Short mmCIF file of C-alpha atoms in Angstrom, two decimals:
data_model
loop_
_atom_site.label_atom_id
_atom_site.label_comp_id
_atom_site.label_asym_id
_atom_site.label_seq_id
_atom_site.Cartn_x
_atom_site.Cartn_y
_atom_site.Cartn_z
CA UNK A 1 59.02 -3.87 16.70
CA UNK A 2 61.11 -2.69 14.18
CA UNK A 3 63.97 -5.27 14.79
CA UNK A 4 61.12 -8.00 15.01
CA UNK A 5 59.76 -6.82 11.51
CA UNK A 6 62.93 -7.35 10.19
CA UNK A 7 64.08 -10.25 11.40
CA UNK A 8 60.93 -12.08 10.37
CA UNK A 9 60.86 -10.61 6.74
CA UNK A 10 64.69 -11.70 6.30
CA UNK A 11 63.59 -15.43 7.59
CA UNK A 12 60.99 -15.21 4.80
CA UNK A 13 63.20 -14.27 2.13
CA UNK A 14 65.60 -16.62 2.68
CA UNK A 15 62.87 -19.30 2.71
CA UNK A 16 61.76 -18.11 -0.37
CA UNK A 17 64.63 -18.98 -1.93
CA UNK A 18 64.88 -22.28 0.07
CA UNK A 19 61.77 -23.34 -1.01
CA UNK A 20 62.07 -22.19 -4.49
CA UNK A 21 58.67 -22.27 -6.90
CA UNK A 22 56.99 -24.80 -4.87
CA UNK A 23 55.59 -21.79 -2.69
CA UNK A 24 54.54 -20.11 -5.43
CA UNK A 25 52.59 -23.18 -6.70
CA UNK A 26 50.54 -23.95 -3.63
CA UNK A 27 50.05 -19.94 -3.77
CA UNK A 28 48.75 -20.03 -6.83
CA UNK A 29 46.30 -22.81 -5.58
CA UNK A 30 44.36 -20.42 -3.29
CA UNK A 31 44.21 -16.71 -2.86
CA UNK A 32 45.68 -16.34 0.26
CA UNK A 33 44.42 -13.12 1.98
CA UNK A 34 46.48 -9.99 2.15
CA UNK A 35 47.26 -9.72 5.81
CA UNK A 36 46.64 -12.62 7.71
CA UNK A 37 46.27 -11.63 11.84
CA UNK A 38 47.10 -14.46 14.36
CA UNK A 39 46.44 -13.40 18.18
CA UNK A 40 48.29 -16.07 20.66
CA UNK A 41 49.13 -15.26 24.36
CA UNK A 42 51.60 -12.58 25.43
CA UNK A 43 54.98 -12.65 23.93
CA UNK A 44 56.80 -15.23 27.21
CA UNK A 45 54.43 -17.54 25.80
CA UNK A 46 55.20 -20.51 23.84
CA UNK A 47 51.78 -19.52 21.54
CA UNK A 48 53.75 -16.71 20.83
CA UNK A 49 57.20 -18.51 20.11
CA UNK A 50 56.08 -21.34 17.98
CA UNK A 51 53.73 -19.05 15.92
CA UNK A 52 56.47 -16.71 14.82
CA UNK A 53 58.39 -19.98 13.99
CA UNK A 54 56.14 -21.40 11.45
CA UNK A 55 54.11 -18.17 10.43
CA UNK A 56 57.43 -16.72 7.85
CA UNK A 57 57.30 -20.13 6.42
CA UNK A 58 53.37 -19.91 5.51
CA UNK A 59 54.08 -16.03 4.27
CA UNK A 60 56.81 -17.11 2.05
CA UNK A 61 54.88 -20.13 0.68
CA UNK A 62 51.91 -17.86 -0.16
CA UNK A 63 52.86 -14.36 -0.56
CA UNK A 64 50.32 -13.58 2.60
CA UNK A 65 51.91 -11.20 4.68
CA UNK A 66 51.19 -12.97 8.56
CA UNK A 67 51.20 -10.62 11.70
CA UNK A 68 51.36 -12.71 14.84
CA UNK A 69 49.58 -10.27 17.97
CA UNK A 70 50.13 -10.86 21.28
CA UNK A 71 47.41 -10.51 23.56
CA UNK A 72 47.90 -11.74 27.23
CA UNK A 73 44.21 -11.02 28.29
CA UNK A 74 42.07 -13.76 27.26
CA UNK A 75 38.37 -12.23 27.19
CA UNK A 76 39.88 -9.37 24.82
CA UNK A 77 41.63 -11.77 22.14
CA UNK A 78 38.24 -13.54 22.40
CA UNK A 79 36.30 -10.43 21.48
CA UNK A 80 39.03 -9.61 18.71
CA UNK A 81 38.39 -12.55 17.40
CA UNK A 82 34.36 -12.87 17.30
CA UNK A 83 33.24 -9.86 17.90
CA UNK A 84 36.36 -6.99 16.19
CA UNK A 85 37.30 -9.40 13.78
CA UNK A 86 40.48 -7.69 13.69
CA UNK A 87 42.18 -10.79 13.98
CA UNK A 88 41.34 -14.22 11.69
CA UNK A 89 42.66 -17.07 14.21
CA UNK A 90 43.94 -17.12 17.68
CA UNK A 91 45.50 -19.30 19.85
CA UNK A 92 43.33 -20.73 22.45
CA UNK A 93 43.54 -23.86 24.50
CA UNK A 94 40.79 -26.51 24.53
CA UNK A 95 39.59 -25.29 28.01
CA UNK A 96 39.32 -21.77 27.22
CA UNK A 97 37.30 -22.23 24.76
CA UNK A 98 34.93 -24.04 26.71
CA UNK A 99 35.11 -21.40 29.09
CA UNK A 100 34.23 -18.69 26.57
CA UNK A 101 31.26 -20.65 25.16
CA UNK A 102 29.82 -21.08 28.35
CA UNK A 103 29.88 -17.61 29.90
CA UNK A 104 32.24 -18.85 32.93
CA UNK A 105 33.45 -15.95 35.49
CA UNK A 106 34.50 -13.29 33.32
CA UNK A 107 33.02 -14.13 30.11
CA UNK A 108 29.50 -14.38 31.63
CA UNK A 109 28.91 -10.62 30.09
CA UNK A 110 31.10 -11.26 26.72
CA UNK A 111 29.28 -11.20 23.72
CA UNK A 112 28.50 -14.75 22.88
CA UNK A 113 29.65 -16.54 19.61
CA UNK A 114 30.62 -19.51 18.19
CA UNK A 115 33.76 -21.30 17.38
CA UNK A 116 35.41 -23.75 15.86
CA UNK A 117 38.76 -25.83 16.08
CA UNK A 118 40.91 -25.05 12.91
CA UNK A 119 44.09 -26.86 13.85
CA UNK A 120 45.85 -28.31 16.47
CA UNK A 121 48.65 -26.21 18.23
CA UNK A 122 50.54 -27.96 20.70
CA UNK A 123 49.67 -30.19 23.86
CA UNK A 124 50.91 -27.96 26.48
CA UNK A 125 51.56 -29.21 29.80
CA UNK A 126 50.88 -27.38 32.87
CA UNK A 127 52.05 -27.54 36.67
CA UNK A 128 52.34 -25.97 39.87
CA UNK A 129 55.41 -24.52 40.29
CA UNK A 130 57.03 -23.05 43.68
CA UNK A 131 60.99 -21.51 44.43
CA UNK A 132 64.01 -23.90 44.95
CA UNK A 133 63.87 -22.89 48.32
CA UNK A 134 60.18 -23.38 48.96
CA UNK A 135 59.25 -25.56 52.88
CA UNK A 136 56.26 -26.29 49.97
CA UNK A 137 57.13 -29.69 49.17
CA UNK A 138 53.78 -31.35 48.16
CA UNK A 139 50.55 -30.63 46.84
CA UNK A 140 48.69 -31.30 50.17
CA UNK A 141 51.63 -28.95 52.17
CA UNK A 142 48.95 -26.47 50.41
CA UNK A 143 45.83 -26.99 52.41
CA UNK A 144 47.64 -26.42 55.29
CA UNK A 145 47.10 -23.09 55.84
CA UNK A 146 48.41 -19.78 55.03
CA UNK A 147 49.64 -20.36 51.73
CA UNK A 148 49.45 -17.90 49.07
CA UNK A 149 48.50 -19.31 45.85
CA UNK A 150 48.76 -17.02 42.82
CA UNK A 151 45.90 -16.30 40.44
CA UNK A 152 46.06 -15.49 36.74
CA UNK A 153 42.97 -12.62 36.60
CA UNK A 154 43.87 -12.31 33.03
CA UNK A 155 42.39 -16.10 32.48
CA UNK A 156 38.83 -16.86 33.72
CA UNK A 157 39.93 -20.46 32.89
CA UNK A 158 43.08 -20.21 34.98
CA UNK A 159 41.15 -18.14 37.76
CA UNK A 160 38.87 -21.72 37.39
CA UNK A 161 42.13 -23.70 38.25
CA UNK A 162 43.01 -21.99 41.24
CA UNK A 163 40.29 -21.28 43.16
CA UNK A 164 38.19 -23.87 42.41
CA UNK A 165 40.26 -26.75 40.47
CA UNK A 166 43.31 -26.71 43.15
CA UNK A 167 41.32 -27.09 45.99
CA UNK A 168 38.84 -29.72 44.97
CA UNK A 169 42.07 -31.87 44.21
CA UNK A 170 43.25 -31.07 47.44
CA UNK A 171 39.73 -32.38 49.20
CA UNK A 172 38.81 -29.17 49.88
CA UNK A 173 35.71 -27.79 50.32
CA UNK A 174 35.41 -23.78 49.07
CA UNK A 175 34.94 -22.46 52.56
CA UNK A 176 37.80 -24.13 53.59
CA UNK A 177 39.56 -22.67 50.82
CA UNK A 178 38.86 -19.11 51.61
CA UNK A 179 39.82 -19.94 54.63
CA UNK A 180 43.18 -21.46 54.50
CA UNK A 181 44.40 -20.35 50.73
CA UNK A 182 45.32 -16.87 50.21
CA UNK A 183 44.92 -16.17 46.48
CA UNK A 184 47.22 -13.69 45.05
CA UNK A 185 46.06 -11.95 41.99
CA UNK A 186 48.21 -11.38 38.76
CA UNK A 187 47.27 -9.27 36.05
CA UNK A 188 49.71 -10.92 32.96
CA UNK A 189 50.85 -14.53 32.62
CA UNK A 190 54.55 -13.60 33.35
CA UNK A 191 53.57 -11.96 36.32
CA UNK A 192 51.92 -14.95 37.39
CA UNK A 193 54.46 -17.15 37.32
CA UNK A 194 57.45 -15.03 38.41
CA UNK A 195 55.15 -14.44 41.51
CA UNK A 196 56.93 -17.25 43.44
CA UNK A 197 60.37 -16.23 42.30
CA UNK A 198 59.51 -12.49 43.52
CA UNK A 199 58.45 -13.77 47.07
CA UNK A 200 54.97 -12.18 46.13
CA UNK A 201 53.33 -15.69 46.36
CA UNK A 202 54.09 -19.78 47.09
CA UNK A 203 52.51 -21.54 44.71
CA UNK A 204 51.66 -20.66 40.59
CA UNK A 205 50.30 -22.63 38.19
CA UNK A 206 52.21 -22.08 34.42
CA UNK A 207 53.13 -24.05 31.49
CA UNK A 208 57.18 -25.48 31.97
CA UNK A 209 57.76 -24.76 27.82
CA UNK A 210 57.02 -20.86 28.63
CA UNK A 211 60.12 -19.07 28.54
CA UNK A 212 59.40 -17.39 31.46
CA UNK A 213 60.29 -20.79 33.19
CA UNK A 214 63.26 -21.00 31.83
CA UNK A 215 64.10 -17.79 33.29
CA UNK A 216 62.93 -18.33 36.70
CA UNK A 217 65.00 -22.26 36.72
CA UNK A 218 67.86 -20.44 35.80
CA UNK A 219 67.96 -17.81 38.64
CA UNK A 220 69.72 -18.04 41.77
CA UNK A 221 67.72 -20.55 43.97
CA UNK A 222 65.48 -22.13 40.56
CA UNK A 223 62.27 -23.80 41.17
CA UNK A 224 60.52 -26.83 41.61
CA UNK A 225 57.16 -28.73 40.91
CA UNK A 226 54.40 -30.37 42.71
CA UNK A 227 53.65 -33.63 41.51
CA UNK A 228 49.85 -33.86 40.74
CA UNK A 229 49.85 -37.87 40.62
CA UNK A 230 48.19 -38.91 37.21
CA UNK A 231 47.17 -42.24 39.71
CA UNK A 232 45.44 -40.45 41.92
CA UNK A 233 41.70 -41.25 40.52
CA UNK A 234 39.40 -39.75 43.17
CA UNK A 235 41.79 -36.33 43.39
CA UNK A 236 41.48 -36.01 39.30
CA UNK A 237 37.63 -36.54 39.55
CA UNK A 238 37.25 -33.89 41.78
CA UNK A 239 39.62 -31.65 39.62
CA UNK A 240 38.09 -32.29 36.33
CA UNK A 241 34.87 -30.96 37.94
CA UNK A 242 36.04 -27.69 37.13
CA UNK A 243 38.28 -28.04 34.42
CA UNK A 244 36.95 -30.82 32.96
CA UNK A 245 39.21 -30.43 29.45
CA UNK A 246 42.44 -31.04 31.28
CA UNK A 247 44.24 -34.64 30.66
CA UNK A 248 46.20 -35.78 33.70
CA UNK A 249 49.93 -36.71 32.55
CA UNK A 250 53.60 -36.74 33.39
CA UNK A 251 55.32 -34.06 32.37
CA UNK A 252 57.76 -34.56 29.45
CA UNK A 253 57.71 -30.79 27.58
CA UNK A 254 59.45 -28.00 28.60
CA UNK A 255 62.08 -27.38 31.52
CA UNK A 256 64.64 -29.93 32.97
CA UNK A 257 62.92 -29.23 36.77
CA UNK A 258 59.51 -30.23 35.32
CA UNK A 259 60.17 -33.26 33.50
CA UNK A 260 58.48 -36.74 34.95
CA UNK A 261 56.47 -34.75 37.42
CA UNK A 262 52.41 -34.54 37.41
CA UNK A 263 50.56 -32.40 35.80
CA UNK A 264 47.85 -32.06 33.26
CA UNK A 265 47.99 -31.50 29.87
CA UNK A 266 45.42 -28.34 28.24
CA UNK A 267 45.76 -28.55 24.59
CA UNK A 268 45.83 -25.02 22.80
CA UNK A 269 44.11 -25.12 19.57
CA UNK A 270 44.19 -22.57 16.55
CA UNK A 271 40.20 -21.39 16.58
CA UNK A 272 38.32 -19.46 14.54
CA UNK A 273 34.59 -18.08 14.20
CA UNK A 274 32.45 -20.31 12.95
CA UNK A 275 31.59 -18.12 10.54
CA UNK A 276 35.24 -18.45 8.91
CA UNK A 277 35.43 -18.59 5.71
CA UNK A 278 35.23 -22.37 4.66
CA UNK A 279 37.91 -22.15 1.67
CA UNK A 280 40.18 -20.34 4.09
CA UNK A 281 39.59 -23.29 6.68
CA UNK A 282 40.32 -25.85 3.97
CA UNK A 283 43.52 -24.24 2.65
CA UNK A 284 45.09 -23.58 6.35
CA UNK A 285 44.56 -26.94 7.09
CA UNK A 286 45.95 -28.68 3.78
CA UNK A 287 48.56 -25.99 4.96
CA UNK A 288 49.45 -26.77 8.06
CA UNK A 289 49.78 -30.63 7.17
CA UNK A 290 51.44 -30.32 3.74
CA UNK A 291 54.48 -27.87 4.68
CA UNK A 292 54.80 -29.72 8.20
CA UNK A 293 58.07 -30.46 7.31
CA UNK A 294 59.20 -27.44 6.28
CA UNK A 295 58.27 -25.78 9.78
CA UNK A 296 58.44 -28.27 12.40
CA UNK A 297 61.63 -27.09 13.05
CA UNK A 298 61.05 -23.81 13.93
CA UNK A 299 59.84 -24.27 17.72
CA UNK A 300 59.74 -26.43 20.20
CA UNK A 301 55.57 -26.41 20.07
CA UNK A 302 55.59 -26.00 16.20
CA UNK A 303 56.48 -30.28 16.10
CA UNK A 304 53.74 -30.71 17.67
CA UNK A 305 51.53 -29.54 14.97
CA UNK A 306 51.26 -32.71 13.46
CA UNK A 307 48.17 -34.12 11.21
CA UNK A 308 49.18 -37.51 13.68
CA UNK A 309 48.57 -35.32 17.07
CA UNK A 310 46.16 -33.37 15.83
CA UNK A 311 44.07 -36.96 14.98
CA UNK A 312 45.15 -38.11 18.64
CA UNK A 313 43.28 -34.99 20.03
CA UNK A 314 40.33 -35.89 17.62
CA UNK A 315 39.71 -38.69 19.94
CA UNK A 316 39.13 -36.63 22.93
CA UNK A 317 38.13 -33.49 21.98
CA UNK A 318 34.74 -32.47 22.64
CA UNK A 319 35.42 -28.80 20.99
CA UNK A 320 33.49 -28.66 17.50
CA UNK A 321 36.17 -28.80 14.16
CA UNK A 322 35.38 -26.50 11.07
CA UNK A 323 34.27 -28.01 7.96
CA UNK A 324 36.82 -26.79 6.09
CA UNK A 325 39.21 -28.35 8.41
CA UNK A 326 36.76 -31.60 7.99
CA UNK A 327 36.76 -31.36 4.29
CA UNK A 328 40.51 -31.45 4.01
CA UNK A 329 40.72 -34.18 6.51
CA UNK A 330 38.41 -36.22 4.72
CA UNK A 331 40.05 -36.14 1.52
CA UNK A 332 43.16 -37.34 3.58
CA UNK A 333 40.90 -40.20 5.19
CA UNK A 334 41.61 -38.26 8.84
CA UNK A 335 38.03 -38.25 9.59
CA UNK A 336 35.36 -40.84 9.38
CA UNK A 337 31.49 -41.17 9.86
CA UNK A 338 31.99 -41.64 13.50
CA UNK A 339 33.93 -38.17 14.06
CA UNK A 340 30.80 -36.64 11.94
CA UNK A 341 28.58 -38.01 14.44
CA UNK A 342 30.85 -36.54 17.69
CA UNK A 343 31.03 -33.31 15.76
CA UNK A 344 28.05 -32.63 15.19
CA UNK A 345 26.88 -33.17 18.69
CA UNK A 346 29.36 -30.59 19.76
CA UNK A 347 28.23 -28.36 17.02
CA UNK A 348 24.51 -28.65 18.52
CA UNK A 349 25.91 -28.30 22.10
CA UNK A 350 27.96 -24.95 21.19
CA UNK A 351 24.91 -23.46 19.53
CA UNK A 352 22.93 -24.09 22.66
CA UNK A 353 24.57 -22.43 24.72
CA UNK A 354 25.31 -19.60 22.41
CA UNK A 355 21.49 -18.88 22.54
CA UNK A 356 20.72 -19.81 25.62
CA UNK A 357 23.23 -17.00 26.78
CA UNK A 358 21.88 -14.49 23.99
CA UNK A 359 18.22 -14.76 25.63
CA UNK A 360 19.96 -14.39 28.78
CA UNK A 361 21.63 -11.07 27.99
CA UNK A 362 18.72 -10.02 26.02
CA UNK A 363 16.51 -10.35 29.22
CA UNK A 364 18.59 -8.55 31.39
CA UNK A 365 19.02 -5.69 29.49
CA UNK A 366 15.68 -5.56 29.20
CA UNK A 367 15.05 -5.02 32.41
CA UNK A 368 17.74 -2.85 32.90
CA UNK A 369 20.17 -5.29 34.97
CA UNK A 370 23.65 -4.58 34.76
CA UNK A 371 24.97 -7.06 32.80
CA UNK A 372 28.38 -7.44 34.78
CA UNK A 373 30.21 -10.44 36.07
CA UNK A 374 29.94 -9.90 39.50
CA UNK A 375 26.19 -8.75 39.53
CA UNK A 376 24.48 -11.90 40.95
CA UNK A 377 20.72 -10.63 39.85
CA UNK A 378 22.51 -10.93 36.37
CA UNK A 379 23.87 -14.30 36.94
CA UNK A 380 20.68 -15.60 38.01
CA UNK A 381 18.91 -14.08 35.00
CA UNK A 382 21.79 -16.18 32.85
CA UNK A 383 21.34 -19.29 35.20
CA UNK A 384 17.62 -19.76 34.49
CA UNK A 385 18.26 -19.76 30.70
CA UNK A 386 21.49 -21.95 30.40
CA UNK A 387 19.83 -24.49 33.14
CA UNK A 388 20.14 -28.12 31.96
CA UNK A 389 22.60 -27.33 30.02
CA UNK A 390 25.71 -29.87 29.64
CA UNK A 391 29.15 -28.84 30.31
CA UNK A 392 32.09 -29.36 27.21
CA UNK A 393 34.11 -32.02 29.14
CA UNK A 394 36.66 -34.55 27.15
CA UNK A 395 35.95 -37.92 25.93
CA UNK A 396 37.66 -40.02 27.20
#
């Protein structure tokens, strides 16, 4: 920690002087919190990379000191974030999110609140991957029996993917999932995907820019990657049924084994609470856009942080955006009447099912049901008061 502290204070000295007084005009533009806390996945991630790429720059531009956290279980950087408030934004992708918001597997007992998309963090690709030497050569080789898939228990959303996701692409039904599949539980994302490396599992489904992958392609044997055709229409319908945020796509980020092959793309997003400060939303934003330059460099994932990808993501997102963020992209003529309209909706949707889930929780404990996950009597209560409700799902 020590070395880390000190390697990221030097970078933001020596930007200082790179950057000379134009830091301290834009810091003079906005009082900039003291400590600014960023959660992002655990430290293999690329959340975690790319953030400590461009957070020194924003620190020596405004004099706010930035600690990046890493926090591999999802559920507890979610209740950091809205329920703590240790932490001010986090790294979540699109899908999680939705996840959160709608009380899915492990969040069903979470505290429900409300967020909103800050700024857009990368576009992150995701794939199966399986050893060099895997007799696993396609995506249907799964279904055909005694396979052991690996599942992320740190991730509702990913848990979502595997158990649910993976086989409706495959055309199967869940029986004859739990039947043929055997699902392998890992507790951290690096466990997860070094799984089929290890010989502890076949199949795992991980993100090619991690630098865990670049690990595991460089050991004895490497890896390869299942192609999840982006043509194959009635395979993605059935997928998007239970992630319905992911954007099939050939893979073209991360490591050499992965490139051209199918996957899906799950854009990670820098949230907040919607209770965020709007000045602080406003001033990230104009942030993030107006010292692009001077951090796209940093990372990999930190070019893709672009006011241009961030409007291509607009166009799909059904996630709601903070008016802050919508105030500075405004005045930059990145959002129009239409995206107000969009917004708004999602706004409305989110709020829904925050209160549906509150009168939900507020029953059971009433009546003294334990208010786990795995307590059906609870997830009936929650059923009955989040009925009718839509599901987040992209526009596309």
């Amino acid at each position: 920690m020590k070395k880390l502290t000190a390697f990221t204070t030097a970078i933001a000295s020596s930007l200082v002087v790179t950057l000379g007084l134009s830091g301290v005009a834009k810091a003079q533009e906005y009082e900039w919190p003291r400590l600014l806390v960023i959660a992002t996945p655990g430290t293999q991630s690329g959340s975690f990379a790319s953030t400590n790429g461009w957070g020194p720059v924003l620190q020596a531009e405004t004099g706010t000191t930035i600690r990046v956290v890493p926090e591999d279980s999802e559920p507890m950087r979610f209740k950091r974030l809205t329920d703590r408030k240790d932490i001010a934004m986090a790294s979540v992708s699109a899908s999680e999110m939705a996840t959160q918001t709608e009380g899915v597997g492990g969040y069903a007992a979470t505290k429900p609140a409300a967020q909103r998309v800050l700024w857009h963090h990368n576009d992150t690709p995701w794939g199966h991957v399986v050893a060099g030497g895997s007799d696993i050569k396609t995506m249907q080789d799964i279904g055909r029996g005694g396979v052991r898939v690996t599942v992320g228990v740190f991730s509702p959303a990913i848990v979502a993917a595997m158990t649910k996701g993976l086989p409706a692409f495959l055309g199967m039904t869940p029986e004859e999932a739990e039947e043929k599949i055997i699902f392998v539980p890992a507790s951290s994302y690096a466990e997860n995907c070094r799984s089929v490396v290890e010989g502890k599992s076949d199949v795992a489904y991980c993100a090619p820019i991690s630098s865990v992958l670049s690990e595991m392609e460089g050991a004895p044997g490497s890896i390869r990657w299942l192609d999840m055709d982006p043509e194959d229409k009635e395979a993605w319908d059935r997928y998007l049924d239970y992630r319905p945020i992911s954007i099939p796509t050939r893979i073209s980020l991360g490591v050499e084994t992965a490139q051209g092959v199918g996957g899906l793309t799950s854009t990670f997003v820098y949230g907040v609470p919607a209770t965020a400060d709007v000045d602080f939303a406003y001033n990230t934003a104009k942030w993030m856009h107006q010292s692009y330059d001077a951090y796209k460099g940093s990372h990999a994932l930190a070019a893709r942080m672009s006011v241009e990808l961030f409007r291509d993501f607009l166009d799909s997102t059904p996630m709601p955006v903070h008016e802050g963020t919508v105030k500075y992209l405004r005045e930059i003529d990145m959002w129009t009447d239409a995206d107000d309209e969009w917004n708004n909706a999602a706004i409305e949707l989110m709020d829904s099912w925050i209160s549906a889930r509150e009168a939900g929780l507020k029953e059971a404990m009433e009546q003294g049901v334990d208010t786990h996950f795995e307590n059906q009597e609870f997830l009936d209560i929650m059923a009955k008061h989040t009925e009718g409700l839509a599901p987040f799902r992209s526009r596309l």
